[in-house]
Each structure stands twice: as C-alpha cells, then as structure tokens.
mmCIF file of C-alpha atoms in Angstrom:
data_model
loop_
_atom_site.group_PDB
_atom_site.id
_atom_site.type_symbol
_atom_site.label_atom_id
_atom_site.label_comp_id
_atom_site.label_asym_id
_atom_site.label_seq_id
_atom_site.Cartn_x
_atom_site.Cartn_y
_atom_site.Cartn_z
ATOM 1 C CA UNK A 1 147.902 44.310 -156.735
ATOM 2 C CA UNK A 2 151.464 43.497 -157.725
ATOM 3 C CA UNK A 3 152.494 43.371 -161.356
ATOM 4 C CA UNK A 4 153.031 39.592 -161.488
ATOM 5 C CA UNK A 5 149.630 39.003 -159.853
ATOM 6 C CA UNK A 6 148.021 41.210 -162.468
ATOM 7 C CA UNK A 7 149.804 39.307 -165.266
ATOM 8 C CA UNK A 8 148.677 35.962 -163.815
ATOM 9 C CA UNK A 9 145.117 37.253 -163.577
ATOM 10 C CA UNK A 10 145.248 38.263 -167.253
ATOM 11 C CA UNK A 11 146.596 34.829 -168.239
ATOM 12 C CA UNK A 12 143.744 33.127 -166.397
ATOM 13 C CA UNK A 13 141.244 35.440 -168.057
ATOM 14 C CA UNK A 14 142.675 34.620 -171.489
ATOM 15 C CA UNK A 15 142.630 30.891 -170.722
ATOM 16 C CA UNK A 16 138.916 31.378 -170.154
ATOM 17 C CA UNK A 17 138.524 31.440 -173.945
ATOM 18 C CA UNK A 18 139.633 27.815 -174.219
ATOM 19 C CA UNK A 19 137.503 26.819 -171.241
ATOM 20 C CA UNK A 20 134.451 28.540 -172.723
ATOM 21 C CA UNK A 21 134.961 26.917 -176.140
ATOM 22 C CA UNK A 22 135.388 23.484 -174.531
ATOM 23 C CA UNK A 23 132.276 24.068 -172.430
ATOM 24 C CA UNK A 24 130.338 25.100 -175.528
ATOM 25 C CA UNK A 25 131.331 21.879 -177.326
ATOM 26 C CA UNK A 26 130.333 19.780 -174.319
ATOM 27 C CA UNK A 27 126.970 21.533 -174.069
ATOM 28 C CA UNK A 28 126.314 20.977 -177.790
ATOM 29 C CA UNK A 29 127.017 17.263 -177.317
ATOM 30 C CA UNK A 30 124.676 17.118 -174.322
ATOM 31 C CA UNK A 31 121.901 18.894 -176.216
ATOM 32 C CA UNK A 32 122.314 16.502 -179.141
ATOM 33 C CA UNK A 33 122.051 13.527 -176.779
ATOM 34 C CA UNK A 34 118.962 14.999 -175.119
ATOM 35 C CA UNK A 35 117.348 15.462 -178.528
ATOM 36 C CA UNK A 36 117.988 11.804 -179.301
ATOM 37 C CA UNK A 37 116.599 10.824 -175.895
ATOM 38 C CA UNK A 38 113.485 12.895 -176.613
ATOM 39 C CA UNK A 39 112.992 11.209 -179.985
ATOM 40 C CA UNK A 40 113.303 7.698 -178.541
ATOM 41 C CA UNK A 41 112.208 7.882 -174.879
ATOM 42 C CA UNK A 42 110.948 4.301 -174.694
ATOM 43 C CA UNK A 43 114.380 2.845 -175.456
ATOM 44 C CA UNK A 44 116.846 2.379 -172.631
ATOM 45 C CA UNK A 45 120.572 1.784 -172.839
ATOM 46 C CA UNK A 46 120.099 -1.906 -173.704
ATOM 47 C CA UNK A 47 117.969 -1.106 -176.776
ATOM 48 C CA UNK A 48 114.927 -2.964 -175.476
ATOM 49 C CA UNK A 49 111.606 -1.092 -175.650
ATOM 50 C CA UNK A 50 109.830 -0.314 -172.416
ATOM 51 C CA UNK A 51 106.166 0.329 -171.884
ATOM 52 C CA UNK A 52 105.090 3.448 -170.059
ATOM 53 C CA UNK A 53 102.045 5.564 -169.574
ATOM 54 C CA UNK A 54 101.364 8.849 -171.334
ATOM 55 C CA UNK A 55 101.870 10.732 -168.047
ATOM 56 C CA UNK A 56 105.336 9.198 -167.625
ATOM 57 C CA UNK A 57 106.261 10.311 -171.132
ATOM 58 C CA UNK A 58 104.904 13.818 -170.527
ATOM 59 C CA UNK A 59 106.881 14.146 -167.292
ATOM 60 C CA UNK A 60 109.986 12.813 -169.007
ATOM 61 C CA UNK A 61 109.629 15.226 -171.924
ATOM 62 C CA UNK A 62 109.100 18.176 -169.558
ATOM 63 C CA UNK A 63 112.266 17.283 -167.622
ATOM 64 C CA UNK A 64 114.255 16.944 -170.846
ATOM 65 C CA UNK A 65 112.986 20.324 -172.085
ATOM 66 C CA UNK A 66 113.876 21.968 -168.771
ATOM 67 C CA UNK A 67 117.382 20.521 -168.910
ATOM 68 C CA UNK A 68 117.779 21.649 -172.521
ATOM 69 C CA UNK A 69 116.815 25.203 -171.566
ATOM 70 C CA UNK A 70 119.431 25.218 -168.790
ATOM 71 C CA UNK A 71 122.066 23.962 -171.218
ATOM 72 C CA UNK A 72 121.115 26.585 -173.805
ATOM 73 C CA UNK A 73 121.553 29.337 -171.188
ATOM 74 C CA UNK A 74 125.001 27.966 -170.296
ATOM 75 C CA UNK A 75 125.834 27.826 -173.993
ATOM 76 C CA UNK A 76 124.950 31.490 -174.458
ATOM 77 C CA UNK A 77 127.055 32.412 -171.406
ATOM 78 C CA UNK A 78 130.020 30.535 -172.896
ATOM 79 C CA UNK A 79 129.640 32.305 -176.232
ATOM 80 C CA UNK A 80 129.443 35.694 -174.507
ATOM 81 C CA UNK A 81 132.556 34.891 -172.490
ATOM 82 C CA UNK A 82 134.744 33.900 -175.414
ATOM 83 C CA UNK A 83 133.469 36.761 -177.566
ATOM 84 C CA UNK A 84 134.393 39.202 -174.783
ATOM 85 C CA UNK A 85 137.939 37.768 -174.672
ATOM 86 C CA UNK A 86 138.269 37.878 -178.455
ATOM 87 C CA UNK A 87 137.109 41.511 -178.507
ATOM 88 C CA UNK A 88 139.564 42.453 -175.753
ATOM 89 C CA UNK A 89 142.439 41.026 -177.799
ATOM 90 C CA UNK A 90 141.256 42.738 -180.990
ATOM 91 C CA UNK A 91 141.077 46.070 -179.143
ATOM 92 C CA UNK A 92 144.831 46.040 -178.582
ATOM 93 C CA UNK A 93 146.870 48.580 -180.566
ATOM 94 C CA UNK A 94 150.031 46.623 -181.358
ATOM 95 C CA UNK A 95 149.526 44.102 -184.165
ATOM 96 C CA UNK A 96 152.332 41.788 -183.025
ATOM 97 C CA UNK A 97 150.960 41.665 -179.489
ATOM 98 C CA UNK A 98 147.485 41.003 -180.826
ATOM 99 C CA UNK A 99 148.783 38.245 -183.099
ATOM 100 C CA UNK A 100 150.785 36.566 -180.322
ATOM 101 C CA UNK A 101 147.794 36.446 -177.958
ATOM 102 C CA UNK A 102 145.409 35.349 -180.703
ATOM 103 C CA UNK A 103 147.646 32.549 -181.879
ATOM 104 C CA UNK A 104 148.420 31.328 -178.359
ATOM 105 C CA UNK A 105 145.068 31.648 -176.594
ATOM 106 C CA UNK A 106 142.483 31.492 -179.372
ATOM 107 C CA UNK A 107 144.091 29.350 -182.071
ATOM 108 C CA UNK A 108 145.949 27.244 -179.454
ATOM 109 C CA UNK A 109 149.174 27.221 -181.418
ATOM 110 C CA UNK A 110 152.461 26.168 -179.836
ATOM 111 C CA UNK A 111 155.250 28.701 -179.307
ATOM 112 C CA UNK A 112 157.397 27.153 -182.046
ATOM 113 C CA UNK A 113 154.575 27.489 -184.595
ATOM 114 C CA UNK A 114 153.882 31.054 -183.520
ATOM 115 C CA UNK A 115 157.503 32.193 -183.838
ATOM 116 C CA UNK A 116 157.743 30.629 -187.293
ATOM 117 C CA UNK A 117 154.495 32.208 -188.511
ATOM 118 C CA UNK A 118 155.391 35.596 -187.062
ATOM 119 C CA UNK A 119 158.948 35.363 -188.387
ATOM 120 C CA UNK A 120 160.624 36.260 -185.093
ATOM 121 C CA UNK A 121 163.116 34.572 -182.796
ATOM 122 C CA UNK A 122 161.921 32.759 -179.706
ATOM 123 C CA UNK A 123 163.393 35.447 -177.439
ATOM 124 C CA UNK A 124 161.653 38.181 -179.440
ATOM 125 C CA UNK A 125 158.363 36.272 -179.299
ATOM 126 C CA UNK A 126 158.551 36.035 -175.507
ATOM 127 C CA UNK A 127 159.248 39.772 -175.280
ATOM 128 C CA UNK A 128 156.227 40.458 -177.505
ATOM 129 C CA UNK A 129 154.113 38.121 -175.365
ATOM 130 C CA UNK A 130 155.257 39.730 -172.097
ATOM 131 C CA UNK A 131 154.531 43.195 -173.478
ATOM 132 C CA UNK A 132 151.150 41.989 -174.764
ATOM 133 C CA UNK A 133 150.185 40.751 -171.305
ATOM 134 C CA UNK A 134 151.214 44.063 -169.770
ATOM 135 C CA UNK A 135 149.134 46.001 -172.315
ATOM 136 C CA UNK A 136 146.144 43.646 -172.344
ATOM 137 C CA UNK A 137 143.033 45.007 -170.644
ATOM 138 C CA UNK A 138 140.343 42.765 -169.213
ATOM 139 C CA UNK A 139 136.916 43.932 -170.395
#
C-alpha cells in the first residue's frame, strides 16, 4: 500500500469516531422514542386512542422489545468503536501529535482554534498533523 493510501485509510478510521458518536446519539433518540411508544401504545400519531386486543398489544410490545435489543447492540458497537479510536490516539508518544488528532477528530475543533490553543503557526500545525497521521497506528 502506498503512503498516501495509508494516510487516507487512517483519516477514514479517525473519522469513524465522529460517525460512531453520531450513531450513538441517533440510537439513544430511537430508544427513547420506542420507550414512549411502549408506554402509550394505544395512541397513534393523531393523538386519538385506538382500541385493540390484548394479543395485539402483546405482539406490539414484543416487536418493540426486539427492536430495542437490536438498537442496544448497535449502541454498544458504536461505543466500542469510538473507545478504540480514542485509545489509539492516547497511545501515541508525541504529545503535540496526540493533541492535534484529539482536537481535530474527537473534539471537532477547527484548524484555527487548534493552532491558537496549541500556540503554533498554521504551517507548524499542519506539519504536526501530517507527522501524527504517519505515526498513528490503527488498533
């Protein structure tokens, strides 16, 4: 694999942190909505109560529980993914490289903010970032 391909692969891996955190938030919202749906199954979107048999409610509750279990598994996978990325960054030896990757990929800061907080020029920040990507190891 060529060097630039390896760097691009590392960037995509690091972007996985943001994707995993976004996925986690979406899953939490879905679980919350399912909990509300479970509490008030007889109400539809228009707010009007509907009659239904006990069997219908049991089937509905079972489907909701099954869906919640699937979402919880996805949630755990997302947490594992972003924790793995965070650990890989923290394993790095150079503090500036670690800080640049953490601020950019985990804290989602803009380059201008990062250079100001790190107290370096923009050119120096990009050199630190490039070196960080070269030294970063995917776990």
